[in-house]
Short mmCIF file of C-alpha atoms in Angstrom, two decimals:
data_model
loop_
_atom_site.label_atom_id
_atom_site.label_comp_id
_atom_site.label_asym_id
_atom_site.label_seq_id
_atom_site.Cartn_x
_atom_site.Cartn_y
_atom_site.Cartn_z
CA UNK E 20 64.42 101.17 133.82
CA UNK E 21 60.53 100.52 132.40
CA UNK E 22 60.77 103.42 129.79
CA UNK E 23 63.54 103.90 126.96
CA UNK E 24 64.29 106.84 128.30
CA UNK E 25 68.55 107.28 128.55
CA UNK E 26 69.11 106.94 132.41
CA UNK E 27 71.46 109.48 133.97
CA UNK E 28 73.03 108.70 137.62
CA UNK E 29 73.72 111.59 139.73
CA UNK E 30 75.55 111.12 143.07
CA UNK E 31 75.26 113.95 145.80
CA UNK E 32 72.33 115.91 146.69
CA UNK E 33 73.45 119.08 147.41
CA UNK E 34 73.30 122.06 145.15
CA UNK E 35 75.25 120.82 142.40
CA UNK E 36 73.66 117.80 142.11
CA UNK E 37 69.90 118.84 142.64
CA UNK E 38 70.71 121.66 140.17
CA UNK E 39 72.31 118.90 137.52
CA UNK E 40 69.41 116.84 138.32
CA UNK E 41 66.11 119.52 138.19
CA UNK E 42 68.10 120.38 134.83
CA UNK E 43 68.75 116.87 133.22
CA UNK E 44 65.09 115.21 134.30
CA UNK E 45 63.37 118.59 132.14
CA UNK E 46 64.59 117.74 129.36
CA UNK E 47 64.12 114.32 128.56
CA UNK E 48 66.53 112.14 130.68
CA UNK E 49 65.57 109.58 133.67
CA UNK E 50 67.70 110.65 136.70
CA UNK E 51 68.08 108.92 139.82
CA UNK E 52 69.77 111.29 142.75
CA UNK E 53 71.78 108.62 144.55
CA UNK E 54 72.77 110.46 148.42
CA UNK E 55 73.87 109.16 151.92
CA UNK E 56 71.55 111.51 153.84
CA UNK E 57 68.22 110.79 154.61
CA UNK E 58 67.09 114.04 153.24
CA UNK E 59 68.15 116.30 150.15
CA UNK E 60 70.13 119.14 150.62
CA UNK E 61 73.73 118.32 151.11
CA UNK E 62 75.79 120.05 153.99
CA UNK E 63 74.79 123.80 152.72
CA UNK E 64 70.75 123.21 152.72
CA UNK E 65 71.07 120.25 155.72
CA UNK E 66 67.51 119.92 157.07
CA UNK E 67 66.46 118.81 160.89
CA UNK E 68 65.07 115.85 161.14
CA UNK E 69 61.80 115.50 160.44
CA UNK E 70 61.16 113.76 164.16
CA UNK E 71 61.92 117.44 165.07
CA UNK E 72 59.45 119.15 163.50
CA UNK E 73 61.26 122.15 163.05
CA UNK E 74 59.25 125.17 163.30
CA UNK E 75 61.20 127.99 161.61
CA UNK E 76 64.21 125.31 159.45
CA UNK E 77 64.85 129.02 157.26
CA UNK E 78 66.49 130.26 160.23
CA UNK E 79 69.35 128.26 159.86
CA UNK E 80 69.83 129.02 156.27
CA UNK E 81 70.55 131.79 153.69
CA UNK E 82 69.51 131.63 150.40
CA UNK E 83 66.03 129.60 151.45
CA UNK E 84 63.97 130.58 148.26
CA UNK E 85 66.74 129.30 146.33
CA UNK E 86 66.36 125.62 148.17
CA UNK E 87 62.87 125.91 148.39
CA UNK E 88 62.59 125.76 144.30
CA UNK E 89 65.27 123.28 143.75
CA UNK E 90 63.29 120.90 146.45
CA UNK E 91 60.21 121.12 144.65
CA UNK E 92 61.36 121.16 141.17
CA UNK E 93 62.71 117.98 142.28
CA UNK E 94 59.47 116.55 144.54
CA UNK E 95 57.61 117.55 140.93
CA UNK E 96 60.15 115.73 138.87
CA UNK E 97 59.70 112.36 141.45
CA UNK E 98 56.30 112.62 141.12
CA UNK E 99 56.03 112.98 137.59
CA UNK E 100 58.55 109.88 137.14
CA UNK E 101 60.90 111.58 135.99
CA UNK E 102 63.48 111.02 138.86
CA UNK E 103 64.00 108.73 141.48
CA UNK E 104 65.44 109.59 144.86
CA UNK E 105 67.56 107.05 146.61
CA UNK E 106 68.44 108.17 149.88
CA UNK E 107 70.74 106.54 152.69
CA UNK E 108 72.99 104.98 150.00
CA UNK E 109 76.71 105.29 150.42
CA UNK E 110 78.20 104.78 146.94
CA UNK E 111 81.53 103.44 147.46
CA UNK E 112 82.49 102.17 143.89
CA UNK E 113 81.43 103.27 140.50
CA UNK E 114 82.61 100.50 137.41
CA UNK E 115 82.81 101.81 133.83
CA UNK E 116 81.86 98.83 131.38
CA UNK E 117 82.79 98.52 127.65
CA UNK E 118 82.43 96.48 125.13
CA UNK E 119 84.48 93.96 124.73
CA UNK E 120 84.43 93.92 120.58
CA UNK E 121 84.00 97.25 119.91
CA UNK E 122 85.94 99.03 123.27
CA UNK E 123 82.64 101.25 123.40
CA UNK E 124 80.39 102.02 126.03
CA UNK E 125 76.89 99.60 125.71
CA UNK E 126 73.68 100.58 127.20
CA UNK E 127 73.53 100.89 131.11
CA UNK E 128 77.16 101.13 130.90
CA UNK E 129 78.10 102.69 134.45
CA UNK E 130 77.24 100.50 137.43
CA UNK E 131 76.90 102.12 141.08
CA UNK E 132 77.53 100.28 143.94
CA UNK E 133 76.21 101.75 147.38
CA UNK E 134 75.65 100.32 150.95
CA UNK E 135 72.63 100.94 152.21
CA UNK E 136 71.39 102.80 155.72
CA UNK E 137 73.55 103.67 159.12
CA UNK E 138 74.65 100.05 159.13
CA UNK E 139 76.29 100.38 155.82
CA UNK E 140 76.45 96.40 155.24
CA UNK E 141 73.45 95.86 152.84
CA UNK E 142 74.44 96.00 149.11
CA UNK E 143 72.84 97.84 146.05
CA UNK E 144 73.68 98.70 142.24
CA UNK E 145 72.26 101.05 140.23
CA UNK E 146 73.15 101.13 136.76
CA UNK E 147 73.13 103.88 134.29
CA UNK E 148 74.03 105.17 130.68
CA UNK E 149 76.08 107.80 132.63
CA UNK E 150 77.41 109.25 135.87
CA UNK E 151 76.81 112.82 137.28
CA UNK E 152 79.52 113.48 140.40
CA UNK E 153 78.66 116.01 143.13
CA UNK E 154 79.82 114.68 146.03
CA UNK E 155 81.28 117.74 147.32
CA UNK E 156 83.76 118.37 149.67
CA UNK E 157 85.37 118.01 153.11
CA UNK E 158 87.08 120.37 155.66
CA UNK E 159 90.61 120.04 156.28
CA UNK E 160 91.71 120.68 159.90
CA UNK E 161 95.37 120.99 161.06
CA UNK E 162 96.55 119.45 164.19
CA UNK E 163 97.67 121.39 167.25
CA UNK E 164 98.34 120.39 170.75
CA UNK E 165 95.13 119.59 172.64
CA UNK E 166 92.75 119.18 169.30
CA UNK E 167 91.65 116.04 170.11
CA UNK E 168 90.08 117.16 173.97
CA UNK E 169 86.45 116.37 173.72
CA UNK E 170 84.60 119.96 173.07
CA UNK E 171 86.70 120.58 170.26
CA UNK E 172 85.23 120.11 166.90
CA UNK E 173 85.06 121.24 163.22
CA UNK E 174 83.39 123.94 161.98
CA UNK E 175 81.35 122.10 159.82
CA UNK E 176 80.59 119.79 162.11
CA UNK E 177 78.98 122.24 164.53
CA UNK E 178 77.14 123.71 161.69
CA UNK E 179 75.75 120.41 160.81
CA UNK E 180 75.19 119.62 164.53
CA UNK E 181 72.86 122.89 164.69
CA UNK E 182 71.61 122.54 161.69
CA UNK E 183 70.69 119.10 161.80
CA UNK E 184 69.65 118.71 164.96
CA UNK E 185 69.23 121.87 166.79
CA UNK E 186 71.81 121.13 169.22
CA UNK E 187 74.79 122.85 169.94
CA UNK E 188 78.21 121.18 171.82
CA UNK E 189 77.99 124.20 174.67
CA UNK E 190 77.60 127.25 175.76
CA UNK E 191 80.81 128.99 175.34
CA UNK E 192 82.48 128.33 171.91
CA UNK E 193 85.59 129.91 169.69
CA UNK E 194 85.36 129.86 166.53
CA UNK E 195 88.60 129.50 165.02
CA UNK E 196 91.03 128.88 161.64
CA UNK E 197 90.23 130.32 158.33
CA UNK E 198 87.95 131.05 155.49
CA UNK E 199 84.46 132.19 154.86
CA UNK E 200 82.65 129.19 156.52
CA UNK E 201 83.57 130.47 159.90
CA UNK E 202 81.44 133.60 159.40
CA UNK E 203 77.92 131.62 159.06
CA UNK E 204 79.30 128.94 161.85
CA UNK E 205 80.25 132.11 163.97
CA UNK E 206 76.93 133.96 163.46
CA UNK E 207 75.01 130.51 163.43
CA UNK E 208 75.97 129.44 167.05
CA UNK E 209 75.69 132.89 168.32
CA UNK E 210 71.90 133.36 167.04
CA UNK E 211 71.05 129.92 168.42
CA UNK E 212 72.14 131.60 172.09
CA UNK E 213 75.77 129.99 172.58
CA UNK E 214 78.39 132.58 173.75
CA UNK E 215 80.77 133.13 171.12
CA UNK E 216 83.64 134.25 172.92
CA UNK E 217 85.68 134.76 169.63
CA UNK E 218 86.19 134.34 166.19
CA UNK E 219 89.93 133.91 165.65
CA UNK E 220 91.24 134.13 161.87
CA UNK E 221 94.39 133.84 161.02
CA UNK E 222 94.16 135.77 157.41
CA UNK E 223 95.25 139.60 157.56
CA UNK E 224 91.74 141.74 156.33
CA UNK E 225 94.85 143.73 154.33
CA UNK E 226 95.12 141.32 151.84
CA UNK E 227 91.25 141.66 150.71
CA UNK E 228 92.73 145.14 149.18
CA UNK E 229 94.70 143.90 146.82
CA UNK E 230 91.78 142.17 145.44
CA UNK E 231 88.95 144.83 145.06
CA UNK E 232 88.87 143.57 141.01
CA UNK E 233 87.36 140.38 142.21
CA UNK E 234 85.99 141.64 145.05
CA UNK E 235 84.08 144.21 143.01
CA UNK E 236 82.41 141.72 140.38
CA UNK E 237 80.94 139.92 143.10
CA UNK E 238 78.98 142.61 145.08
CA UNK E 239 76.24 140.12 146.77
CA UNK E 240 78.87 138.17 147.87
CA UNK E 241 80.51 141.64 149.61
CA UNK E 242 77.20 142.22 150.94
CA UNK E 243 77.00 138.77 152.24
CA UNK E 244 80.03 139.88 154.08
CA UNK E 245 78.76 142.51 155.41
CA UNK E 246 75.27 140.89 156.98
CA UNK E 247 77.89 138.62 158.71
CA UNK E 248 80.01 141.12 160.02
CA UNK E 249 76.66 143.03 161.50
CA UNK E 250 75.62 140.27 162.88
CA UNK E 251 78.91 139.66 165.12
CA UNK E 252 78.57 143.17 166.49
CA UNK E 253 75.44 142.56 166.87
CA UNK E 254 75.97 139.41 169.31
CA UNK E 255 79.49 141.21 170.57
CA UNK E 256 81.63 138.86 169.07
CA UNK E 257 85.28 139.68 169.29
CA UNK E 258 87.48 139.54 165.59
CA UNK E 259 90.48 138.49 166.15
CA UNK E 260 92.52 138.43 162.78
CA UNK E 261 96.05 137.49 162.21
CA UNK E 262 95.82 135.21 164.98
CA UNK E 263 95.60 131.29 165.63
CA UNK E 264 95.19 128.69 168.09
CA UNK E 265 98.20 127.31 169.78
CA UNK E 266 96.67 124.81 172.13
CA UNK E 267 93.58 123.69 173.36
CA UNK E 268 93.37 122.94 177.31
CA UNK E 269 91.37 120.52 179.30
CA UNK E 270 91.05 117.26 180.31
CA UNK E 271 87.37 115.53 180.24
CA UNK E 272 86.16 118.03 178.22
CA UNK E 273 87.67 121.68 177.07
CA UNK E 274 87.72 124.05 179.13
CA UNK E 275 90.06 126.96 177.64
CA UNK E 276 92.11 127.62 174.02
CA UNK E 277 95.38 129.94 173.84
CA UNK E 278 95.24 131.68 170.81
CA UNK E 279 98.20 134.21 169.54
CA UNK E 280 98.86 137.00 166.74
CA UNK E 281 100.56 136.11 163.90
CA UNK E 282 103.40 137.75 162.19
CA UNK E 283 103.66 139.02 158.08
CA UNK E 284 105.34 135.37 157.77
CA UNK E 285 103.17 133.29 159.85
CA UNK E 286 105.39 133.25 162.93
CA UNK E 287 103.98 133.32 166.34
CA UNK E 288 104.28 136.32 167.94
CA UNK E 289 105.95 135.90 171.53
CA UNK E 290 104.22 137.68 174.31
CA UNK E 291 100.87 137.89 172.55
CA UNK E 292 99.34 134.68 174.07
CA UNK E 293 96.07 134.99 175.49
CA UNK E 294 93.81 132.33 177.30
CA UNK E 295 90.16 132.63 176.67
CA UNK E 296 87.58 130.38 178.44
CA UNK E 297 85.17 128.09 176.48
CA UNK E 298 83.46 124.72 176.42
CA UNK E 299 83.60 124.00 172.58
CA UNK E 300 86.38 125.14 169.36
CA UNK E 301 85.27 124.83 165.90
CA UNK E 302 88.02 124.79 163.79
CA UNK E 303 88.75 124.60 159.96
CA UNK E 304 91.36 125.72 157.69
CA UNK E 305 89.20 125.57 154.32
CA UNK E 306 87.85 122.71 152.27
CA UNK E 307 89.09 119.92 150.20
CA UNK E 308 87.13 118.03 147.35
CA UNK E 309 85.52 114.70 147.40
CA UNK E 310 87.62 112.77 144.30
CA UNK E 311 87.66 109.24 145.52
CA UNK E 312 84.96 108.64 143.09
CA UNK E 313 86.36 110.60 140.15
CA UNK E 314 89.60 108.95 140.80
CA UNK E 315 88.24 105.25 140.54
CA UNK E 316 87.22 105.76 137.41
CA UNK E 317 90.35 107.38 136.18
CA UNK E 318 89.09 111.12 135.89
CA UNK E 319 92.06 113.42 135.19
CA UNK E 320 92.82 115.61 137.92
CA UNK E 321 94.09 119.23 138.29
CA UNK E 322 96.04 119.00 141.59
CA UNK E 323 93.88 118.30 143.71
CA UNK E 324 90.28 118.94 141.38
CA UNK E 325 88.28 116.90 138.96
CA UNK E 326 89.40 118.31 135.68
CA UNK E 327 86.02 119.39 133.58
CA UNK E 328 85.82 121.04 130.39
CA UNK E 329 82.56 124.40 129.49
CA UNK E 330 80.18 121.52 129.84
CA UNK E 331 81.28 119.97 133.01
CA UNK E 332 82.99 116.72 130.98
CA UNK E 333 85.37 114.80 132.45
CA UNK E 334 88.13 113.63 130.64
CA UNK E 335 86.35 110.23 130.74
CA UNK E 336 82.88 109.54 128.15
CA UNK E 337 79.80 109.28 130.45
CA UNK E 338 81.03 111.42 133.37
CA UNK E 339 80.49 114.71 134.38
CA UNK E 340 81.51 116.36 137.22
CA UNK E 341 79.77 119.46 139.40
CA UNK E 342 80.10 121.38 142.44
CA UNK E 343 82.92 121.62 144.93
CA UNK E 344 84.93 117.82 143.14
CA UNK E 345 85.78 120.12 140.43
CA UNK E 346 87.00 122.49 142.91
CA UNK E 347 85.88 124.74 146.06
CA UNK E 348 83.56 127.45 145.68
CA UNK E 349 80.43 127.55 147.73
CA UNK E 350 76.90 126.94 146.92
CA UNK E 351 76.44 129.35 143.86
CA UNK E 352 78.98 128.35 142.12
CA UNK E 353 77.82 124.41 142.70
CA UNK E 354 74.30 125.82 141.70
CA UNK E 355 75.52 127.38 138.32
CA UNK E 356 78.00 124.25 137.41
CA UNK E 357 75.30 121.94 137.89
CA UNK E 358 72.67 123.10 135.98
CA UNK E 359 75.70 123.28 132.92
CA UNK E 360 76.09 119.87 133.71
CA UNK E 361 72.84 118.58 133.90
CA UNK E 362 71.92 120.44 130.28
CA UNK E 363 74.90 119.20 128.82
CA UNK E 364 74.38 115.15 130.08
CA UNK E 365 71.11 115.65 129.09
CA UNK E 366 71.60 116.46 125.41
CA UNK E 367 74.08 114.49 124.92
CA UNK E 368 72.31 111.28 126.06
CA UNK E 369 69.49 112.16 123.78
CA UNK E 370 71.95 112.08 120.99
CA UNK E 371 72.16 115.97 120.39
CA UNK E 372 74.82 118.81 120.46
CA UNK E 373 74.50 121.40 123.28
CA UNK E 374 73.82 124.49 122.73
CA UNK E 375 75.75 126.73 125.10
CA UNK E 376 73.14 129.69 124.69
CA UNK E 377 71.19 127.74 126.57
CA UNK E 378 73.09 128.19 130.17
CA UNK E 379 74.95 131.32 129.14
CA UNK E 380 73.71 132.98 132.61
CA UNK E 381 75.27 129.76 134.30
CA UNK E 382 78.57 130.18 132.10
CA UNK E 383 78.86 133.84 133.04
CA UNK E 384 78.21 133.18 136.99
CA UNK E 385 80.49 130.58 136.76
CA UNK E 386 83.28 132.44 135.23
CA UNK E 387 82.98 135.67 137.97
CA UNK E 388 82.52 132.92 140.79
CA UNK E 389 85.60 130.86 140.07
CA UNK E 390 87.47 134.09 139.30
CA UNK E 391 86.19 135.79 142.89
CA UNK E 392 87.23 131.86 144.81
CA UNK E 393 90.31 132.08 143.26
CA UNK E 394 91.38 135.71 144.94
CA UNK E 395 90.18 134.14 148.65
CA UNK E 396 92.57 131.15 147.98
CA UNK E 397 95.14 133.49 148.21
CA UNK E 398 93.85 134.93 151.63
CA UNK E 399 92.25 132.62 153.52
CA UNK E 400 95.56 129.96 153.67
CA UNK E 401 96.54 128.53 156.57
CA UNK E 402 99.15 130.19 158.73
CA UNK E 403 102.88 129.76 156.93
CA UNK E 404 104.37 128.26 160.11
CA UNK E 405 101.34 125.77 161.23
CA UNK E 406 103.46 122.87 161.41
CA UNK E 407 106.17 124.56 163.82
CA UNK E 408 102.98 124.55 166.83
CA UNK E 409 102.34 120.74 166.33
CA UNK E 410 104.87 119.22 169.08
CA UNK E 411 106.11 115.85 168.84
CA UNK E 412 103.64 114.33 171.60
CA UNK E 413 100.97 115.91 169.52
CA UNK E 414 98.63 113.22 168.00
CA UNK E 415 98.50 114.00 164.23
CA UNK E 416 96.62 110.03 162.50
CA UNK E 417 93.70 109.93 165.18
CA UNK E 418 92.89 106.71 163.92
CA UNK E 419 95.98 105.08 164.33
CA UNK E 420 97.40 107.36 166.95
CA UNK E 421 100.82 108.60 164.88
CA UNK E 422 101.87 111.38 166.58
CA UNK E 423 104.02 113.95 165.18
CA UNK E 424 107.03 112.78 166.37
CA UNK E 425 106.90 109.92 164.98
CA UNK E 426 106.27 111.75 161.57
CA UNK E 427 109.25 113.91 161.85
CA UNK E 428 111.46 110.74 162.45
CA UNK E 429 110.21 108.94 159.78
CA UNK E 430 111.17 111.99 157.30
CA UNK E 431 114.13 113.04 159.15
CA UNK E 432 115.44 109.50 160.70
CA UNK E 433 114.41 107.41 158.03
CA UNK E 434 114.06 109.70 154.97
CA UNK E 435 110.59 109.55 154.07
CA UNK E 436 109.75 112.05 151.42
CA UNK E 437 106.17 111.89 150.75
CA UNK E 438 102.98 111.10 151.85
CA UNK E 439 103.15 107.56 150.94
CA UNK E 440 106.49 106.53 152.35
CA UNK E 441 105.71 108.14 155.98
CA UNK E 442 102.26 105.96 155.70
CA UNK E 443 103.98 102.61 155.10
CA UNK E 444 107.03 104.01 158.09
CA UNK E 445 104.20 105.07 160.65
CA UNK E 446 100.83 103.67 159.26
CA UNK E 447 100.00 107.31 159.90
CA UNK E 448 96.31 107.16 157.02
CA UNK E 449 95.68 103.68 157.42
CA UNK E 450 92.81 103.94 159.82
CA UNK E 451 88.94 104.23 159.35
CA UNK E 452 89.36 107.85 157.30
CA UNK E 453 91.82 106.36 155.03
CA UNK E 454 94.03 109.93 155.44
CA UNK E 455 91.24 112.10 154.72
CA UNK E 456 91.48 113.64 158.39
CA UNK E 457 95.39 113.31 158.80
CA UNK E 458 96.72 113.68 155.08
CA UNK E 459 97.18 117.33 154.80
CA UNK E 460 99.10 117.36 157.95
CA UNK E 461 100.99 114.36 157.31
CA UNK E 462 102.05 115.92 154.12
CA UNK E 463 102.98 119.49 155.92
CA UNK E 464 105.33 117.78 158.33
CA UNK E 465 107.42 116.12 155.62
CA UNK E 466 107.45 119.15 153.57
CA UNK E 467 105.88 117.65 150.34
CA UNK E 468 102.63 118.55 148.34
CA UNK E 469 99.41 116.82 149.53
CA UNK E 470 98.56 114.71 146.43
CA UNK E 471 95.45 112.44 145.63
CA UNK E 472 95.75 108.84 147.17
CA UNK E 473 93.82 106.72 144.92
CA UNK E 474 92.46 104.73 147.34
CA UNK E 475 90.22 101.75 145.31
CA UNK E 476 87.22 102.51 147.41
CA UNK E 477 85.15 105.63 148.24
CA UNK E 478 84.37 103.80 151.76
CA UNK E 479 85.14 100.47 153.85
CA UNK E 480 83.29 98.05 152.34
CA UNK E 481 82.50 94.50 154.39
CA UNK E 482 84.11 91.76 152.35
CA UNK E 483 80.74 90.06 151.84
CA UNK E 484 79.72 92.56 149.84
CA UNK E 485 82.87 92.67 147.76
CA UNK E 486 82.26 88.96 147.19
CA UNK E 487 78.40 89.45 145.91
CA UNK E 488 79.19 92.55 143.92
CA UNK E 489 77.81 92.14 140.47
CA UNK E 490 75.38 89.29 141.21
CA UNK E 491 72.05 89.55 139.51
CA UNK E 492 68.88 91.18 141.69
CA UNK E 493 71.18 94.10 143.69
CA UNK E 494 69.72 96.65 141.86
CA UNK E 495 68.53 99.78 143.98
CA UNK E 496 65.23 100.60 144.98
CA UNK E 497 63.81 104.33 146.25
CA UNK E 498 63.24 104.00 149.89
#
C-alpha cells in the first residue's frame, strides 16, 4: 500500500461484501474488494454484460435503489482511493502469517492468493492486515433419474443465465424443488416471455401457519410474497405444492418431467403422477454456504456455518465473516451483517473499541432476519423420502460418473458410513467440484450428516502456480 492506512481485504462482491466494504473504506480503512466476476454485484444484483447494453437492467431485479447506492458509494470510494476493485480474481487460498518470536500477527499479515481471468492460470497475492469473507453461497440440488438430460438446470443458474445475459434455456420451463428462490426464478422467466408451465414445491403452504410469529415481524418480506404470488396469476402459472419431480424425460435435450404429490411423510403418492411438457427444469432444494475459505484458515464452524460473534468475528484474529458463509438468509440479511462487519474491522484496525450504537439498526434487522430464516428452514426442506426416487442407474458424482448404485453398495456391501469412506470406495467427490455438486446426496444415500470437507484449496490450482506461490512481485493489481 502507498499510504499507512491499515489495509482491509474483502473477498465477494455481493451484498455482504459491498456493504462491509462501503462501511469499512468511510471510516478510515484501505479496502480492496477482491471478486471473480467481472462486475460487482454478486449472484443477487448480477449485471448483463456491458457488450449488451442493457436497456432496462432494473427489470431483472428487486430492491434496485438499494444496489444503485451501494454501487456508487463504492465507484465514490474507488475514486477517492479509498478502495480498490480487483475483479476476475478467483481466490483460492488465504495464509495467516505470525510472528515467529512473538506468535502475533505483523503488519500485512493475511496473504490472498487468486488466479486471475477465465483462464484461471495467472497468479496474484494481495496482502492485508485482515480478511473480510463474503463469498456467499451455493445451491444444493438432489439427484433424480433423468437430471442430467441437457435442458435441465438449476435455478440459480437460469436466473443468472437471464440475468446475465438475457437469455433463457427455452421456451417451456418447470420450475421445480424448494424454497423462496424459486418464486423470483419462476416470475423471472415468465416476465422475460418463457412459458412457465409450473412451479412445483414440495413444502406444504400449512406449515407457514405455525409460524405467523416470524412471519409477522417480517411484513415486507410477506409482502414480497405476495408481489410474487400476483405475479404467477398474473402469467397463469400453475402452484403445485406438496409435490416433486420424479424423473426428467428426453434424450438430446428434455422434452417432459413427471412430477407427483407428496404425502405428510414425504412419500410419493401412487396414482398421482402427471407428465407435463417442457424444454428446460430449474431445480434447487435451498442453498449451502461458501466455507472453503473460512475453513483453510481454521474458522470454527457451526455445522455447516462460519461461526461469528455481534461483530461478525471469527473465532480467528483478523477475520470476519458476512453474508450467506455465516449462514443462509438472502440479501438483507447479507446487507445488514456486512455493514456490522465492515464497522467493526474498521475500528478495530484503527486501534479502537466499537461502539455497537453505531449499527444498532443493522443489529436489530439482523436479529428479526435470522429469526424469520430460521422458521423457513423448517418449511422449505427437501422432501423426507428424496433418496428412495434416486434408482441405482441414476448418476449421482457427475464428474466422476458414481451412480447411486454404486453408493448404496459401498454403504451397504462394503460398510461405508460417511461421506469420506464412500469417496475413497467410489471416488464419488473427487472430480472438478470437489463434492460441492454431489456431497449432499452422497451423504443422503449413506444415511449420515453432510459435514464440511476441508478441502486445502478453494479451487484447482495448476501446479505452477503452487510452485511460485509466495515469490516476490505477485502482488495484485486493479484491472
Amino acid at each position: 500500500m502507498a499510504d499507512d492506512r491499515p489495509h482491509l481485504a474483502v473477498i465477494g462482491a455481493g451484498p455482504a461484501g459491498l456493504a462491509a466494504t462501503v462501511a469499512a473504506a468511510a471510516h478510515g480503512v484501505h479496502v480492496t474488494l477482491i471478486d471473480s466476476a467481472a462486475q460487482a454485484g454478486g449472484q443477487f444484483y448480477r449485471q448483463p454484460a456491458t457488450e449488451l447494453n442493457a436497456g432496462r437492467p432494473q427489470a431483472l431485479h428487486h430492491q434496485w435503489r438499494t444496489w444503485e447506492r451501494l454501487r456508487d458509494a463504492r465507484a465514490g470510494h474507488v475514486e477517492a482511493g479509498r478502495v480498490t476493485h480487483l475483479t476476475n480474481h478467483h481466490v483460492w487460498f488465504v495464509e495467516r502469517q505470525l510472528n515467529r518470536r512473538t506468535g502475533d500477527a505483523d503488519r500485512n499479515a493475511f496473504t490472498v492468493h487468486a488466479l486471475l481471468g477465465p483462464e484461471q492460470k495467472a497468479p496474484a497475492e494481495v496482502r492485508a492486515d485482515a480478511v473480510l469473507l463474503a463469498t456467499g453461497g451455493y445451491e444444493m440440488v438432489l439427484p433424480f433419474p433423468g437430471w442430467t438430460v441437457p435442458g435441465v438446470l438449476t435455478a440459480g443458474g437460469a436466473q443468472a443465465m437471464l440475468k446475465g445475459t438475457l437469455a433463457v434455456s427455452g421456451r417451456t420451463a418447470v420450475v421445480a424443488g424448494t424454497g423462496p428462490l424459486l418464486l423470483p426464478v419462476a416470475t423471472g422467466l415468465a416476465a422475460a416471455g418463457v412459458e412457465v408451465a409450473a412451479l412445483v414445491e414440495s413444502a406444504d403452504p400449512k406449515a407457514f401457519v405455525r409460524r405467523t410469529r416470524a412471519l409477522a415481524a417480517q411484513p415486507g418480506k410477506v409482502a414480497e410474497g405476495a408481489q410474487y404470488a400476483a405475479q404467477l396469476l398474473r402469467h397463469r402459472v400453475k402452484l403445485l405444492t406438496r409435490h416433486t419431480v420424479v424423473e426428467a424425460h428426453g434424450e438430446e435435450r428434455l422434452e417432459a418431467v413427471t412430477v407427483a404429490a407428496l404425502d405428510t411423510d414425504g412419500w410419493v403418492r401412487p396414482g398421482t403422477e402427471r407428465r407435463i411438457a417442457c424444454d428446460t427444469l430449474a431445480v434447487g432444494h435451498g442453498m449451502l454456504p461458501h466455507t472453503d475459505l473460512a475453513e483453510t484458515l481454521g474458522c470454527r464452524l457451526d455445522g455447516l456455518d462460519v461461526q461469528v460473534d455481534d461483530e461478525q468475528r471469527t473465532d480467528v484474529p483478523g477475520v470476519w465473516a458476512a453474508g450467506e458463509t455465516t449462514g443462509i438468509g438472502g440479501a438483507a440479511l447479507s446487507l445488514a451483517e456486512g455493514h456490522i462487519a465492515g464497522r467493526s474491522a474498521a475500528a478495530r484496525l484503527n486501534g479502537t473499541e466499537p461502539d455497537p450504537r453505531t449499527w444498532a439498526p443493522a443489529a436489530k434487522s439482523r436479529t428479526r432476519l435470522r429469526e424469520f430464516f430460521a422458521a423457513l428452514d423448517t418449511v422449505y426442506a427437501p422432501p423426507a423420502r428424496w433418496a428412495d426416487l434416486v434408482t441405482d442407474d441414476t448418476v449421482v458424482c457427475r464428474c466422476e460418473e458414481v451412480t447411486g448404485g454404486a453408493i448404496r453398495e459401498a454403504v451397504d456391501g462394503l460398510g461405508a458410513g460417511d461421506v469420506r469412506t464412500v469417496k475413497l470406495l467410489t471416488r464419488a467427490g473427487m472430480g472438478w467440484c470437489q463434492g460441492r455438486m454431489c456431497g449432499p446426496a452422497v451423504a443422503g444415500l449413506a444415511g449420515c450428516q453432510l459435514t464440511p470437507s476441508r478441502r486445502p484449496f478453494a479451487r484447482p490450482v495448476p501446479l505452477g502456480v503452487l510452485a511460485r506461490a509466495g515469490e516476490p512481485g505477485s502482488e495484485a493489481q486493479p484491472d
